[in-house]
XYZ file of C-alpha atoms in Angstrom:
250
model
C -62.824 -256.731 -111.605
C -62.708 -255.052 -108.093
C -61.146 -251.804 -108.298
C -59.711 -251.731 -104.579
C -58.521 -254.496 -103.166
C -55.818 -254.791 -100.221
C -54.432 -258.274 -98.824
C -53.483 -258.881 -95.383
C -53.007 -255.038 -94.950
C -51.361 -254.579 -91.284
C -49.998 -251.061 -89.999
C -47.832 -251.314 -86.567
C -47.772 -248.044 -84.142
C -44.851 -248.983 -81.664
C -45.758 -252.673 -81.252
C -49.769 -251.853 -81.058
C -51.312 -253.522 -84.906
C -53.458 -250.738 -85.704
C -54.468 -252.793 -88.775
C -54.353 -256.252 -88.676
C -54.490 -258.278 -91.752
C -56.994 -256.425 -92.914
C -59.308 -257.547 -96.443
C -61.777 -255.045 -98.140
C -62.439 -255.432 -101.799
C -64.169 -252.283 -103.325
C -66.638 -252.732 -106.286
C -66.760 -250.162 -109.330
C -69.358 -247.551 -109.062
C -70.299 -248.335 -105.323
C -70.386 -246.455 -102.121
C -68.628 -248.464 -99.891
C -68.818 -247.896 -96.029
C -66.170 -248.169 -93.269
C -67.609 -248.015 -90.157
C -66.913 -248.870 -86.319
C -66.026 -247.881 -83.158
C -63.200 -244.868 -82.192
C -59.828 -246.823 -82.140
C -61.220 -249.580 -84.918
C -58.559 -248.678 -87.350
C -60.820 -247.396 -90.279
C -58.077 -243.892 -90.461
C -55.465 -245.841 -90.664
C -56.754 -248.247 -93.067
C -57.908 -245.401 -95.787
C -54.344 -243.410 -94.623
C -52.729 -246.276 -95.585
C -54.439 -246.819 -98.727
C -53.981 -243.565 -99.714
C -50.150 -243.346 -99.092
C -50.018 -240.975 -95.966
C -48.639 -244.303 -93.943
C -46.551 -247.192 -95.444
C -47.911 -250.671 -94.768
C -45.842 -252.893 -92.351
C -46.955 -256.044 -94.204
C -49.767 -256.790 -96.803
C -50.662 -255.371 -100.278
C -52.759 -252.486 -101.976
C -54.162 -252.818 -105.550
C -55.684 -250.485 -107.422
C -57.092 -251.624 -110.848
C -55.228 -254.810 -110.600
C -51.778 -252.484 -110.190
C -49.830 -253.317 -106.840
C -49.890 -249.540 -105.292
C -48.618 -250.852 -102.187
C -46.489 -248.120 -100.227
C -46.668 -245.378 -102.691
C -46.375 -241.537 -101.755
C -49.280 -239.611 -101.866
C -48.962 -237.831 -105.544
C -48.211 -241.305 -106.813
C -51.935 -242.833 -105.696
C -53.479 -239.656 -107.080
C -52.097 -240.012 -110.375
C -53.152 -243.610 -110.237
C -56.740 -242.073 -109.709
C -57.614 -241.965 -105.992
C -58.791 -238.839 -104.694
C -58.441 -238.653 -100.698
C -60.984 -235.830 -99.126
C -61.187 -235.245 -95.302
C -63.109 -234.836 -92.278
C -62.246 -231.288 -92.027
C -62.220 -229.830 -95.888
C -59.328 -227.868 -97.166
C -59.913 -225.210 -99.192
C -58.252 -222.012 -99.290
C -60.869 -220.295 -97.534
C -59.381 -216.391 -98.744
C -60.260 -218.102 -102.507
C -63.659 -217.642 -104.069
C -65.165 -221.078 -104.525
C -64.400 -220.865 -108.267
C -60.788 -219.974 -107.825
C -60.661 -223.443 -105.304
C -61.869 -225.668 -108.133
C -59.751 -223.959 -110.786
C -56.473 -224.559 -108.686
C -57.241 -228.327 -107.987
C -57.515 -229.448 -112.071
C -53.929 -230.566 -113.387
C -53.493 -228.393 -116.332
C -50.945 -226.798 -118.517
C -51.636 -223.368 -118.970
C -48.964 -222.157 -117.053
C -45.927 -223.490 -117.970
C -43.528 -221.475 -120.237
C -43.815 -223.054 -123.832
C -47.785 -222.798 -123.447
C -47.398 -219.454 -122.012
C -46.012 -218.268 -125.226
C -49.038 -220.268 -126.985
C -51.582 -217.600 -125.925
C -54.327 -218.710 -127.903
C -53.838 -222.304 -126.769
C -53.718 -221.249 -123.375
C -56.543 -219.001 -123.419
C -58.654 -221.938 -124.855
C -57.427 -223.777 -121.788
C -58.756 -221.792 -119.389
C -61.651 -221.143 -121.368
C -62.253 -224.979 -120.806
C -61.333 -225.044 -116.961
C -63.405 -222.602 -116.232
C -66.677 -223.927 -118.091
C -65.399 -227.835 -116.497
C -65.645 -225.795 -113.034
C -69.039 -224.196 -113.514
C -70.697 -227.722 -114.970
C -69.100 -229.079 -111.275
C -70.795 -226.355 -109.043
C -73.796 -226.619 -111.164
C -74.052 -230.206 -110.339
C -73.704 -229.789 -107.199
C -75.744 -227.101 -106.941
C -74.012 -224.525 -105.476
C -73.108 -222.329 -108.779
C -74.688 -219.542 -106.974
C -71.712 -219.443 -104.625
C -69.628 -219.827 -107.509
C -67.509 -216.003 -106.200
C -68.268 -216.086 -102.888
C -64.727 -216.638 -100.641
C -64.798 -219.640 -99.121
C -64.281 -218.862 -95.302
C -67.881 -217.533 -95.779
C -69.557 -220.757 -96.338
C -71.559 -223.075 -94.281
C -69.619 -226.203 -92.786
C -72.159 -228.142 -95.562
C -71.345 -226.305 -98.353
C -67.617 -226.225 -97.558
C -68.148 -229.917 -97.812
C -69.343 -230.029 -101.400
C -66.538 -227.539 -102.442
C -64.433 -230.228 -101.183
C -66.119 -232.669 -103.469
C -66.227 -230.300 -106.105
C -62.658 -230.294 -105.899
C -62.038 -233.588 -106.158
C -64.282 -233.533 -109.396
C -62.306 -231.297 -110.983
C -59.544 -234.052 -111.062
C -61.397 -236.850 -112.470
C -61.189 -239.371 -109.945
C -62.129 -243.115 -110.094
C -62.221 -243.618 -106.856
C -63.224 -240.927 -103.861
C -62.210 -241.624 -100.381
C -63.690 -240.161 -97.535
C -63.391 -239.148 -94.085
C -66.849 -238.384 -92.702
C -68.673 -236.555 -95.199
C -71.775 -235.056 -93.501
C -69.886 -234.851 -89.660
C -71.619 -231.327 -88.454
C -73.781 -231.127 -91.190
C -77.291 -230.492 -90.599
C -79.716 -233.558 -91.930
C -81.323 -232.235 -94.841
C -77.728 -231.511 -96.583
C -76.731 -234.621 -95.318
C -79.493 -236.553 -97.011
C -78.469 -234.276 -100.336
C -74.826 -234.808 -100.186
C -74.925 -238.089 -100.427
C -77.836 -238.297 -103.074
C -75.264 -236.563 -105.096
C -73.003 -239.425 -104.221
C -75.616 -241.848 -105.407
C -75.705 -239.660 -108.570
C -71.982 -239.617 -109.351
C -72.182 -243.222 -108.757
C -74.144 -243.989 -111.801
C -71.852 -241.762 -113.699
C -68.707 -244.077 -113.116
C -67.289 -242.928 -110.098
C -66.511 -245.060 -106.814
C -66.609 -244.242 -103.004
C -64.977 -245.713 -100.011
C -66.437 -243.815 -96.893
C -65.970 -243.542 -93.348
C -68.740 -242.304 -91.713
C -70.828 -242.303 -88.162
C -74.126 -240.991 -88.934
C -75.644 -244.513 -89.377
C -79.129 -243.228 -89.927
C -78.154 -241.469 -92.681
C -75.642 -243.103 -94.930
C -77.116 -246.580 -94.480
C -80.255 -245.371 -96.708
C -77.339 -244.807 -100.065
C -74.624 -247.571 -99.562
C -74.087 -250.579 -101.170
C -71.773 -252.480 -99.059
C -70.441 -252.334 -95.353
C -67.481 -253.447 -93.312
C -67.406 -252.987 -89.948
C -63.920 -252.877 -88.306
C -62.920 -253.561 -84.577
C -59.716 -253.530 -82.694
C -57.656 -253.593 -86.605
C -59.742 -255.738 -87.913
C -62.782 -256.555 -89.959
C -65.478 -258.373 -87.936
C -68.100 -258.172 -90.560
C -69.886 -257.248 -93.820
C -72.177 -257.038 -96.190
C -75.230 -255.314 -97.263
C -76.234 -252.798 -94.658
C -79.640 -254.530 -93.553
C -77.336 -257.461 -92.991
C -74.813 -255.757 -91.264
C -76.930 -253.840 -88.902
C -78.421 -257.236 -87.834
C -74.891 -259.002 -87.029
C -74.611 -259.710 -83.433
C -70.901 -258.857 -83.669
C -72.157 -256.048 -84.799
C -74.759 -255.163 -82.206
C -72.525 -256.163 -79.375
C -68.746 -254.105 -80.334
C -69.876 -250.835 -82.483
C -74.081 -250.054 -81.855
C -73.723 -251.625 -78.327
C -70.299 -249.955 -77.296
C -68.871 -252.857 -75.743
């Protein structure tokens, strides 16, 4: 079974179809890649997914679940994880204290409060959780360094890191490695190779072709709303269509 799959998905800006009728299925543990020109749609189409806009007509499904239209906090619980093209952490918070604050837990509501040894154990856990992340990711060295002191790279996998810490099944996107040099690029998203194999799914928008098309499994390409092709990247570098609206510009 797919685990994204959206049906005729069209979003209207004052009479302009900013998505129209738009079909993207999303495999389990893939990277799947959104690309095209500026203007294509492909921010609308994962803002949409993720609940930031409503849909003027078509359907979202998640899992086989109809999420169509749902708030934010509602897709999130569901299991989708939205990151963006500028990350945002609290940049006065160590990098720990970010990936502490973005886990779900219980330890401070008042009947565990009064549970101190419960809620001790809690944090206990959190705390080793965050460390296995950063460790992963390998920036555990960092681990109490405040955030505005980081790299644009490594603010990028605190960003990730943070959406770890939530448990997502599916990851969305915006531009990963955008200003980040080539090297960290190529390592960022060997990581996302890597958390591929451990279960979790990506939907990404991203420009830097040279890059991302050595890791992904699929591609659509998206022009004026709509998709205008896809398929395997060697495939869909070799599309006229292709060539001609996004590489050539026209």
């Amino acid at each position: 079974m797919k685990i994204l799959k959206t049906r005729s998905l069209s979003k209207f800006f004052d009479g302009l179809k900013a998505l129209n009728r738009v079909n993207i299925e999303v495999d389990r543990q893939t990277l799947t890649l959104v690309i095209g020109p500026n203007g294509s749609g492909k921010s609308t189409f994962i803002n949409t997914i993720c609940g930031f806009y409503k849909p003027d007509e078509g359907k979202v499904y998640f899992e086989g679940k109809d999420i169509t239209g749902l708030p934010p906090n509602k897709i999130y619980e569901h299991g989708i994880v939205r990151t963006f093209q500028t990350p945002q952490p609290l940049k006065k918070l160590t990098v720990l204290e970010n990936l502490l604050i973005a886990e779900k837990h219980t330890g401070e509501n008042v009947l565990n409060a009064l549970r101190y040894g419960k809620w001790i154990k809690q944090e206990e856990e959190l705390v080793e959780k965050a460390f296995r992340i950063l460790e992963f990711l390998k920036i555990d060295h960092l681990w109490d360094r405040e955030s505005y002191k980081l790299s644009g790279g490594q603010l990028k996998l605190v960003e990730v890191g943070r959406a770890l810490m939530t448990n997502p099944k599916l990851i969305v996107m915006d531009e990963p490695i955008a200003g980040v040099a080539p090297a960290l690029a190529h390592d960022i998203f060997r990581t996302f190779v890597d958390l591929k194999n451990r279960g979790i799914t990506f939907l990404i928008v991203e420009h830097r072709l040279d890059i991302v098309m050595n890791y992904v499994d699929y591609v659509y390409v998206m022009a004026s709303g709509q998709v205008i092709s896809q398929g395997k990247p060697e495939d869909v570098m070799n599309d006229p269509k292709v060539v001609e609206v996004y590489l050539g510009g026209g």
